[in-house]
Short mmCIF file of N, CA and C in Angstrom, two decimals:
data_model
loop_
_atom_site.label_atom_id
_atom_site.label_comp_id
_atom_site.label_asym_id
_atom_site.label_seq_id
_atom_site.Cartn_x
_atom_site.Cartn_y
_atom_site.Cartn_z
N MET A 7 20.40 12.18 28.63
CA MET A 7 20.12 11.40 29.83
C MET A 7 18.68 10.91 29.79
N ILE A 8 18.47 9.69 30.19
CA ILE A 8 17.14 9.10 30.22
C ILE A 8 16.46 9.51 31.51
N ARG A 9 15.22 10.00 31.36
CA ARG A 9 14.45 10.39 32.55
C ARG A 9 14.04 9.15 33.32
N SER A 10 13.99 9.28 34.62
CA SER A 10 13.67 8.12 35.47
C SER A 10 12.22 7.67 35.33
N ASP A 11 11.32 8.59 34.87
CA ASP A 11 9.92 8.19 34.74
C ASP A 11 9.64 7.47 33.40
N LEU A 12 10.65 7.34 32.57
CA LEU A 12 10.54 6.56 31.35
C LEU A 12 11.81 5.71 31.23
N PRO A 13 11.76 4.54 31.83
CA PRO A 13 12.97 3.72 31.91
C PRO A 13 13.37 3.15 30.54
N LEU A 14 14.63 2.81 30.44
CA LEU A 14 15.17 2.20 29.23
C LEU A 14 14.43 0.91 28.90
N SER A 15 13.93 0.22 29.90
CA SER A 15 13.19 -1.02 29.65
C SER A 15 11.95 -0.75 28.79
N THR A 16 11.36 0.44 28.92
CA THR A 16 10.22 0.80 28.07
C THR A 16 10.66 0.93 26.62
N THR A 17 11.80 1.53 26.40
CA THR A 17 12.35 1.64 25.05
C THR A 17 12.56 0.26 24.45
N HIS A 18 13.10 -0.65 25.25
CA HIS A 18 13.33 -2.02 24.78
C HIS A 18 12.01 -2.74 24.52
N GLU A 19 11.02 -2.49 25.37
CA GLU A 19 9.71 -3.11 25.17
C GLU A 19 9.11 -2.67 23.84
N VAL A 20 9.16 -1.37 23.56
CA VAL A 20 8.61 -0.85 22.31
C VAL A 20 9.41 -1.41 21.13
N ARG A 21 10.73 -1.42 21.25
CA ARG A 21 11.59 -1.95 20.19
C ARG A 21 11.23 -3.40 19.86
N ASP A 22 10.96 -4.19 20.88
CA ASP A 22 10.73 -5.61 20.69
C ASP A 22 9.27 -5.97 20.39
N ARG A 23 8.32 -5.13 20.83
CA ARG A 23 6.92 -5.50 20.75
C ARG A 23 6.09 -4.70 19.75
N CYS A 24 6.46 -3.49 19.47
CA CYS A 24 5.61 -2.56 18.72
C CYS A 24 5.36 -3.05 17.28
N LEU A 25 4.12 -3.43 17.03
CA LEU A 25 3.75 -3.88 15.69
C LEU A 25 3.92 -2.77 14.66
N CYS A 26 3.55 -1.55 15.04
CA CYS A 26 3.70 -0.43 14.11
C CYS A 26 5.15 -0.27 13.67
N LEU A 27 6.05 -0.31 14.63
CA LEU A 27 7.47 -0.17 14.31
C LEU A 27 7.94 -1.29 13.39
N HIS A 28 7.57 -2.54 13.72
CA HIS A 28 8.01 -3.67 12.92
C HIS A 28 7.41 -3.63 11.50
N VAL A 29 6.13 -3.29 11.41
CA VAL A 29 5.49 -3.22 10.10
C VAL A 29 6.08 -2.07 9.29
N GLN A 30 6.31 -0.91 9.92
CA GLN A 30 6.90 0.22 9.19
C GLN A 30 8.30 -0.11 8.70
N ARG A 31 9.10 -0.72 9.54
CA ARG A 31 10.47 -1.07 9.12
C ARG A 31 10.43 -2.09 7.98
N ALA A 32 9.56 -3.10 8.12
CA ALA A 32 9.45 -4.10 7.06
C ALA A 32 8.93 -3.47 5.77
N ALA A 33 7.95 -2.57 5.89
CA ALA A 33 7.40 -1.91 4.71
C ALA A 33 8.46 -1.07 4.00
N ARG A 34 9.28 -0.37 4.77
CA ARG A 34 10.34 0.43 4.14
C ARG A 34 11.35 -0.46 3.43
N SER A 35 11.71 -1.55 4.06
CA SER A 35 12.67 -2.48 3.46
C SER A 35 12.09 -3.12 2.20
N LEU A 36 10.85 -3.61 2.29
CA LEU A 36 10.20 -4.19 1.12
C LEU A 36 10.02 -3.15 0.03
N GLY A 37 9.65 -1.94 0.43
CA GLY A 37 9.47 -0.86 -0.54
C GLY A 37 10.74 -0.60 -1.33
N ARG A 38 11.87 -0.54 -0.62
CA ARG A 38 13.16 -0.33 -1.32
C ARG A 38 13.47 -1.49 -2.26
N LEU A 39 13.23 -2.71 -1.80
CA LEU A 39 13.49 -3.89 -2.62
C LEU A 39 12.67 -3.85 -3.91
N PHE A 40 11.36 -3.61 -3.77
CA PHE A 40 10.50 -3.58 -4.95
C PHE A 40 10.74 -2.34 -5.81
N ASP A 41 11.10 -1.22 -5.19
CA ASP A 41 11.48 -0.03 -5.98
C ASP A 41 12.66 -0.36 -6.88
N ASP A 42 13.66 -1.04 -6.31
CA ASP A 42 14.83 -1.43 -7.09
C ASP A 42 14.45 -2.38 -8.22
N ALA A 43 13.59 -3.35 -7.93
CA ALA A 43 13.19 -4.34 -8.93
C ALA A 43 12.39 -3.70 -10.06
N LEU A 44 11.56 -2.72 -9.73
CA LEU A 44 10.67 -2.11 -10.72
C LEU A 44 11.27 -0.89 -11.41
N ARG A 45 12.44 -0.45 -10.95
CA ARG A 45 13.09 0.73 -11.53
C ARG A 45 13.29 0.63 -13.05
N PRO A 46 13.67 -0.54 -13.60
CA PRO A 46 13.85 -0.61 -15.05
C PRO A 46 12.57 -0.28 -15.84
N PHE A 47 11.42 -0.36 -15.20
CA PHE A 47 10.15 -0.06 -15.85
C PHE A 47 9.69 1.37 -15.56
N GLY A 48 10.52 2.10 -14.82
CA GLY A 48 10.19 3.48 -14.48
C GLY A 48 9.08 3.59 -13.45
N LEU A 49 8.93 2.56 -12.62
CA LEU A 49 7.86 2.53 -11.62
C LEU A 49 8.43 2.38 -10.22
N THR A 50 7.72 2.94 -9.26
CA THR A 50 7.97 2.63 -7.86
C THR A 50 7.01 1.50 -7.48
N ASN A 51 7.23 0.91 -6.31
CA ASN A 51 6.32 -0.15 -5.87
C ASN A 51 4.91 0.39 -5.68
N GLY A 52 4.78 1.61 -5.21
CA GLY A 52 3.46 2.21 -5.02
C GLY A 52 2.74 2.43 -6.35
N GLN A 53 3.48 2.89 -7.35
CA GLN A 53 2.88 3.09 -8.67
C GLN A 53 2.46 1.75 -9.28
N TYR A 54 3.29 0.73 -9.10
CA TYR A 54 2.96 -0.59 -9.60
C TYR A 54 1.65 -1.08 -8.96
N SER A 55 1.55 -0.98 -7.64
CA SER A 55 0.34 -1.42 -6.94
C SER A 55 -0.89 -0.65 -7.41
N LEU A 56 -0.72 0.64 -7.59
CA LEU A 56 -1.82 1.48 -8.06
C LEU A 56 -2.26 1.05 -9.46
N MET A 57 -1.29 0.84 -10.35
CA MET A 57 -1.63 0.43 -11.71
C MET A 57 -2.27 -0.96 -11.74
N ILE A 58 -1.78 -1.87 -10.92
CA ILE A 58 -2.39 -3.21 -10.85
C ILE A 58 -3.84 -3.09 -10.39
N ALA A 59 -4.12 -2.19 -9.45
CA ALA A 59 -5.49 -1.99 -8.98
C ALA A 59 -6.39 -1.47 -10.10
N LEU A 60 -5.80 -0.84 -11.11
CA LEU A 60 -6.57 -0.33 -12.24
C LEU A 60 -6.75 -1.37 -13.34
N ASN A 61 -6.13 -2.51 -13.21
CA ASN A 61 -6.20 -3.55 -14.24
C ASN A 61 -7.54 -4.27 -14.14
N ARG A 62 -8.57 -3.57 -14.60
CA ARG A 62 -9.94 -4.06 -14.56
C ARG A 62 -10.61 -3.69 -15.87
N PRO A 63 -11.70 -4.37 -16.19
CA PRO A 63 -12.36 -4.05 -17.46
C PRO A 63 -12.95 -2.63 -17.51
N ASP A 64 -13.37 -2.11 -16.35
CA ASP A 64 -13.99 -0.79 -16.32
C ASP A 64 -13.12 0.20 -15.56
N ALA A 65 -13.21 1.45 -15.95
CA ALA A 65 -12.49 2.52 -15.25
C ALA A 65 -12.99 2.60 -13.81
N GLN A 66 -12.05 2.86 -12.89
CA GLN A 66 -12.37 2.92 -11.46
C GLN A 66 -12.61 4.35 -11.02
N ARG A 67 -13.54 4.53 -10.10
CA ARG A 67 -13.73 5.84 -9.47
C ARG A 67 -12.60 6.06 -8.47
N ILE A 68 -12.08 7.27 -8.45
CA ILE A 68 -11.03 7.60 -7.47
C ILE A 68 -11.56 7.36 -6.07
N GLY A 69 -12.82 7.69 -5.83
CA GLY A 69 -13.42 7.50 -4.51
C GLY A 69 -13.50 6.05 -4.08
N ASP A 70 -13.55 5.12 -5.03
CA ASP A 70 -13.57 3.69 -4.71
C ASP A 70 -12.16 3.13 -4.60
N LEU A 71 -11.26 3.68 -5.39
CA LEU A 71 -9.88 3.20 -5.43
C LEU A 71 -9.11 3.59 -4.15
N ALA A 72 -9.35 4.79 -3.65
CA ALA A 72 -8.61 5.30 -2.49
C ALA A 72 -8.71 4.37 -1.27
N PRO A 73 -9.90 3.95 -0.85
CA PRO A 73 -9.96 3.06 0.32
C PRO A 73 -9.31 1.70 0.07
N PHE A 74 -9.43 1.20 -1.15
CA PHE A 74 -8.80 -0.08 -1.46
C PHE A 74 -7.29 0.00 -1.25
N LEU A 75 -6.70 1.12 -1.65
CA LEU A 75 -5.25 1.31 -1.51
C LEU A 75 -4.87 1.89 -0.15
N ALA A 76 -5.86 2.09 0.73
CA ALA A 76 -5.65 2.67 2.06
C ALA A 76 -4.99 4.04 1.95
N MET A 77 -5.49 4.84 1.00
CA MET A 77 -4.98 6.20 0.77
C MET A 77 -6.15 7.17 0.87
N ASP A 78 -5.86 8.42 1.21
CA ASP A 78 -6.91 9.41 1.11
C ASP A 78 -6.96 9.89 -0.34
N ARG A 79 -8.07 10.48 -0.72
CA ARG A 79 -8.27 10.87 -2.12
C ARG A 79 -7.24 11.88 -2.60
N THR A 80 -6.86 12.81 -1.75
CA THR A 80 -5.89 13.83 -2.14
C THR A 80 -4.54 13.19 -2.46
N THR A 81 -4.10 12.27 -1.62
CA THR A 81 -2.83 11.58 -1.84
C THR A 81 -2.90 10.74 -3.11
N LEU A 82 -4.01 10.06 -3.31
CA LEU A 82 -4.18 9.25 -4.52
C LEU A 82 -4.15 10.14 -5.76
N THR A 83 -4.85 11.26 -5.72
CA THR A 83 -4.86 12.17 -6.87
C THR A 83 -3.44 12.63 -7.21
N ALA A 84 -2.66 12.94 -6.19
CA ALA A 84 -1.26 13.36 -6.41
C ALA A 84 -0.44 12.20 -6.99
N ALA A 85 -0.69 10.98 -6.53
CA ALA A 85 0.06 9.82 -7.01
C ALA A 85 -0.28 9.49 -8.47
N LEU A 86 -1.47 9.86 -8.90
CA LEU A 86 -1.89 9.58 -10.28
C LEU A 86 -1.22 10.49 -11.29
N LYS A 87 -0.88 11.71 -10.88
CA LYS A 87 -0.37 12.72 -11.82
C LYS A 87 0.86 12.27 -12.61
N PRO A 88 1.92 11.72 -11.96
CA PRO A 88 3.08 11.31 -12.78
C PRO A 88 2.75 10.18 -13.75
N LEU A 89 1.83 9.30 -13.35
CA LEU A 89 1.44 8.21 -14.24
C LEU A 89 0.65 8.74 -15.43
N GLU A 90 -0.16 9.74 -15.17
CA GLU A 90 -0.93 10.37 -16.24
C GLU A 90 0.01 11.12 -17.20
N ARG A 91 0.98 11.84 -16.65
CA ARG A 91 1.95 12.57 -17.49
C ARG A 91 2.72 11.63 -18.40
N ARG A 92 3.02 10.44 -17.90
CA ARG A 92 3.75 9.44 -18.70
C ARG A 92 2.85 8.70 -19.69
N GLY A 93 1.55 8.95 -19.63
CA GLY A 93 0.63 8.29 -20.54
C GLY A 93 0.30 6.86 -20.15
N LEU A 94 0.52 6.52 -18.89
CA LEU A 94 0.25 5.15 -18.43
C LEU A 94 -1.20 4.98 -17.96
N ILE A 95 -1.83 6.08 -17.59
CA ILE A 95 -3.23 6.06 -17.15
C ILE A 95 -3.94 7.26 -17.77
N THR A 96 -5.25 7.19 -17.74
CA THR A 96 -6.08 8.32 -18.15
C THR A 96 -7.04 8.61 -17.00
N VAL A 97 -7.17 9.88 -16.66
CA VAL A 97 -8.12 10.33 -15.63
C VAL A 97 -9.15 11.18 -16.36
N PHE A 98 -10.43 10.89 -16.10
CA PHE A 98 -11.48 11.63 -16.80
C PHE A 98 -12.71 11.75 -15.91
N ALA A 99 -13.57 12.70 -16.26
CA ALA A 99 -14.80 12.92 -15.50
C ALA A 99 -15.73 11.72 -15.70
N ASP A 100 -16.36 11.31 -14.63
CA ASP A 100 -17.33 10.21 -14.68
C ASP A 100 -18.54 10.68 -15.50
N PRO A 101 -18.88 9.99 -16.57
CA PRO A 101 -20.02 10.43 -17.38
C PRO A 101 -21.34 10.44 -16.62
N GLU A 102 -21.44 9.61 -15.57
CA GLU A 102 -22.68 9.53 -14.79
C GLU A 102 -22.74 10.58 -13.68
N ASP A 103 -21.58 11.06 -13.25
CA ASP A 103 -21.50 12.06 -12.19
C ASP A 103 -20.27 12.92 -12.44
N ARG A 104 -20.45 14.06 -13.06
CA ARG A 104 -19.34 14.91 -13.49
C ARG A 104 -18.45 15.37 -12.33
N ARG A 105 -18.94 15.27 -11.09
CA ARG A 105 -18.11 15.64 -9.93
C ARG A 105 -17.08 14.57 -9.62
N SER A 106 -17.35 13.35 -10.06
CA SER A 106 -16.45 12.21 -9.81
C SER A 106 -15.45 12.08 -10.94
N ARG A 107 -14.30 11.51 -10.60
CA ARG A 107 -13.28 11.23 -11.61
C ARG A 107 -13.10 9.72 -11.68
N ARG A 108 -12.81 9.25 -12.87
CA ARG A 108 -12.52 7.83 -13.10
C ARG A 108 -11.11 7.71 -13.64
N VAL A 109 -10.52 6.54 -13.42
CA VAL A 109 -9.14 6.30 -13.84
C VAL A 109 -9.09 4.95 -14.55
N THR A 110 -8.31 4.90 -15.60
CA THR A 110 -8.12 3.64 -16.32
C THR A 110 -6.70 3.56 -16.85
N LEU A 111 -6.24 2.35 -17.05
CA LEU A 111 -4.93 2.13 -17.68
C LEU A 111 -5.03 2.44 -19.17
N THR A 112 -3.97 2.97 -19.72
CA THR A 112 -3.86 3.10 -21.17
C THR A 112 -3.21 1.82 -21.70
N ASP A 113 -3.19 1.68 -23.01
CA ASP A 113 -2.49 0.53 -23.60
C ASP A 113 -1.02 0.55 -23.21
N LYS A 114 -0.43 1.74 -23.19
CA LYS A 114 0.98 1.87 -22.79
C LYS A 114 1.16 1.40 -21.34
N GLY A 115 0.23 1.78 -20.47
CA GLY A 115 0.30 1.36 -19.07
C GLY A 115 0.17 -0.14 -18.92
N ARG A 116 -0.76 -0.73 -19.69
CA ARG A 116 -0.94 -2.19 -19.65
C ARG A 116 0.34 -2.89 -20.13
N ASN A 117 0.96 -2.35 -21.15
CA ASN A 117 2.20 -2.94 -21.68
C ASN A 117 3.32 -2.90 -20.64
N VAL A 118 3.42 -1.79 -19.90
CA VAL A 118 4.44 -1.70 -18.85
C VAL A 118 4.18 -2.76 -17.78
N LEU A 119 2.92 -2.94 -17.41
CA LEU A 119 2.59 -3.96 -16.41
C LEU A 119 2.91 -5.36 -16.92
N VAL A 120 2.59 -5.64 -18.17
CA VAL A 120 2.89 -6.96 -18.73
C VAL A 120 4.39 -7.26 -18.61
N GLU A 121 5.22 -6.25 -18.86
CA GLU A 121 6.67 -6.44 -18.75
C GLU A 121 7.13 -6.56 -17.30
N ALA A 122 6.47 -5.84 -16.40
CA ALA A 122 6.90 -5.77 -15.00
C ALA A 122 6.45 -6.97 -14.16
N VAL A 123 5.35 -7.59 -14.50
CA VAL A 123 4.79 -8.67 -13.67
C VAL A 123 5.80 -9.80 -13.42
N PRO A 124 6.52 -10.29 -14.44
CA PRO A 124 7.47 -11.38 -14.14
C PRO A 124 8.55 -10.98 -13.13
N VAL A 125 9.01 -9.74 -13.19
CA VAL A 125 10.02 -9.26 -12.24
C VAL A 125 9.39 -9.16 -10.85
N TRP A 126 8.17 -8.66 -10.77
CA TRP A 126 7.46 -8.58 -9.49
C TRP A 126 7.30 -10.00 -8.91
N ARG A 127 6.91 -10.96 -9.75
CA ARG A 127 6.72 -12.34 -9.27
C ARG A 127 8.04 -12.92 -8.74
N ASP A 128 9.11 -12.75 -9.50
CA ASP A 128 10.41 -13.28 -9.08
C ASP A 128 10.85 -12.65 -7.76
N THR A 129 10.66 -11.35 -7.63
CA THR A 129 11.03 -10.65 -6.40
C THR A 129 10.18 -11.16 -5.25
N HIS A 130 8.88 -11.33 -5.50
CA HIS A 130 7.98 -11.82 -4.45
C HIS A 130 8.33 -13.24 -4.03
N ASP A 131 8.66 -14.08 -4.99
CA ASP A 131 9.06 -15.46 -4.66
C ASP A 131 10.29 -15.45 -3.75
N ALA A 132 11.24 -14.57 -4.04
CA ALA A 132 12.45 -14.48 -3.22
C ALA A 132 12.11 -14.02 -1.80
N VAL A 133 11.20 -13.05 -1.68
CA VAL A 133 10.80 -12.57 -0.35
C VAL A 133 10.05 -13.66 0.40
N ASP A 134 9.10 -14.32 -0.28
CA ASP A 134 8.33 -15.39 0.37
C ASP A 134 9.26 -16.47 0.92
N ALA A 135 10.32 -16.78 0.18
CA ALA A 135 11.26 -17.83 0.61
C ALA A 135 12.02 -17.43 1.86
N LEU A 136 12.15 -16.13 2.12
CA LEU A 136 12.87 -15.65 3.31
C LEU A 136 12.02 -15.62 4.57
N LEU A 137 10.71 -15.67 4.41
CA LEU A 137 9.82 -15.55 5.56
C LEU A 137 9.92 -16.76 6.47
N VAL A 138 9.90 -16.53 7.76
CA VAL A 138 9.96 -17.61 8.74
C VAL A 138 8.57 -18.13 9.10
N THR A 139 7.56 -17.53 8.53
CA THR A 139 6.20 -17.97 8.74
C THR A 139 5.56 -18.21 7.38
N ASP A 140 4.42 -18.86 7.36
CA ASP A 140 3.72 -19.10 6.11
C ASP A 140 3.30 -17.76 5.50
N PRO A 141 3.69 -17.48 4.26
CA PRO A 141 3.36 -16.19 3.65
C PRO A 141 1.85 -15.90 3.64
N GLU A 142 1.04 -16.92 3.44
CA GLU A 142 -0.42 -16.70 3.43
C GLU A 142 -0.93 -16.32 4.81
N ASP A 143 -0.37 -16.93 5.86
CA ASP A 143 -0.76 -16.56 7.23
C ASP A 143 -0.39 -15.11 7.50
N LEU A 144 0.80 -14.70 7.06
CA LEU A 144 1.23 -13.31 7.26
C LEU A 144 0.31 -12.36 6.52
N ARG A 145 -0.01 -12.65 5.26
CA ARG A 145 -0.90 -11.78 4.49
C ARG A 145 -2.27 -11.69 5.14
N ALA A 146 -2.79 -12.83 5.61
CA ALA A 146 -4.10 -12.83 6.27
C ALA A 146 -4.06 -12.00 7.55
N GLY A 147 -2.99 -12.13 8.30
CA GLY A 147 -2.85 -11.33 9.52
C GLY A 147 -2.80 -9.85 9.23
N LEU A 148 -2.06 -9.47 8.20
CA LEU A 148 -1.98 -8.05 7.83
C LEU A 148 -3.33 -7.54 7.32
N ARG A 149 -4.03 -8.35 6.53
CA ARG A 149 -5.35 -7.93 6.05
C ARG A 149 -6.31 -7.73 7.21
N SER A 150 -6.17 -8.54 8.26
CA SER A 150 -7.08 -8.41 9.41
C SER A 150 -6.89 -7.08 10.13
N LEU A 151 -5.77 -6.42 9.89
CA LEU A 151 -5.51 -5.14 10.53
C LEU A 151 -5.94 -3.93 9.70
N LEU A 152 -6.43 -4.16 8.50
CA LEU A 152 -6.73 -3.05 7.60
C LEU A 152 -7.79 -2.11 8.13
N ASP A 153 -8.81 -2.64 8.72
CA ASP A 153 -9.92 -1.79 9.15
C ASP A 153 -10.13 -1.85 10.65
N ILE A 154 -9.07 -1.70 11.39
CA ILE A 154 -9.20 -1.71 12.85
C ILE A 154 -10.02 -0.49 13.27
N PRO A 155 -11.15 -0.73 13.92
CA PRO A 155 -11.93 0.41 14.40
C PRO A 155 -11.26 1.00 15.65
N SER A 156 -10.56 2.10 15.48
CA SER A 156 -9.77 2.65 16.59
C SER A 156 -10.64 2.99 17.79
N GLU A 157 -11.90 3.40 17.55
CA GLU A 157 -12.75 3.72 18.70
C GLU A 157 -13.02 2.49 19.55
N ARG A 158 -13.12 1.30 18.92
CA ARG A 158 -13.33 0.07 19.70
C ARG A 158 -12.11 -0.24 20.55
N ILE A 159 -10.92 -0.08 19.99
CA ILE A 159 -9.68 -0.32 20.73
C ILE A 159 -9.59 0.65 21.90
N LEU A 160 -9.90 1.91 21.65
CA LEU A 160 -9.83 2.91 22.72
C LEU A 160 -10.83 2.60 23.83
N ARG A 161 -12.03 2.14 23.47
CA ARG A 161 -13.02 1.76 24.49
C ARG A 161 -12.52 0.58 25.33
N GLN A 162 -11.86 -0.38 24.67
CA GLN A 162 -11.30 -1.53 25.41
C GLN A 162 -10.23 -1.06 26.38
N GLN A 163 -9.40 -0.11 25.96
CA GLN A 163 -8.36 0.41 26.83
C GLN A 163 -8.97 1.12 28.04
N GLU A 164 -10.01 1.91 27.80
CA GLU A 164 -10.67 2.64 28.89
C GLU A 164 -11.31 1.66 29.88
N ALA A 165 -11.86 0.58 29.39
CA ALA A 165 -12.50 -0.42 30.25
C ALA A 165 -11.47 -1.08 31.17
N VAL A 166 -10.27 -1.27 30.67
CA VAL A 166 -9.20 -1.89 31.46
C VAL A 166 -8.70 -0.93 32.53
N MET A 167 -8.66 0.34 32.21
CA MET A 167 -8.11 1.34 33.12
C MET A 167 -9.07 1.64 34.20
#
């Protein structure tokens, strides 16, 4: 039974308006789609994104990579382990600061990416074609949400109340 102090209209409002809900549902759906597309390469969409972020001339510090991927360091370290076991990446101590770790693609990892990129592009083209808005506008809007200072939002809410 629905309590009278939380009407069904509130449930409908959240269902229809909640950006978090819509983004989470879309992310899960896209994640499954890209997981399926990248499965022949033995990668998940998250692993693919992580490896693409490592496609640079120099090894990346885990501490620099984590914020770029919007992950905490512990989660990133755990995500690196299966890729390291497969020989797709190498994790090593930073020669300049032994407390830091650096990550780089191996030749095997680069080869997997070379094979996977055309499938990723084809899948992305298909998704872009389904969007009812300009894909670049959507990406820009999502990027604008990456670093929302929650304390600023909370202060705005308090000012209204």
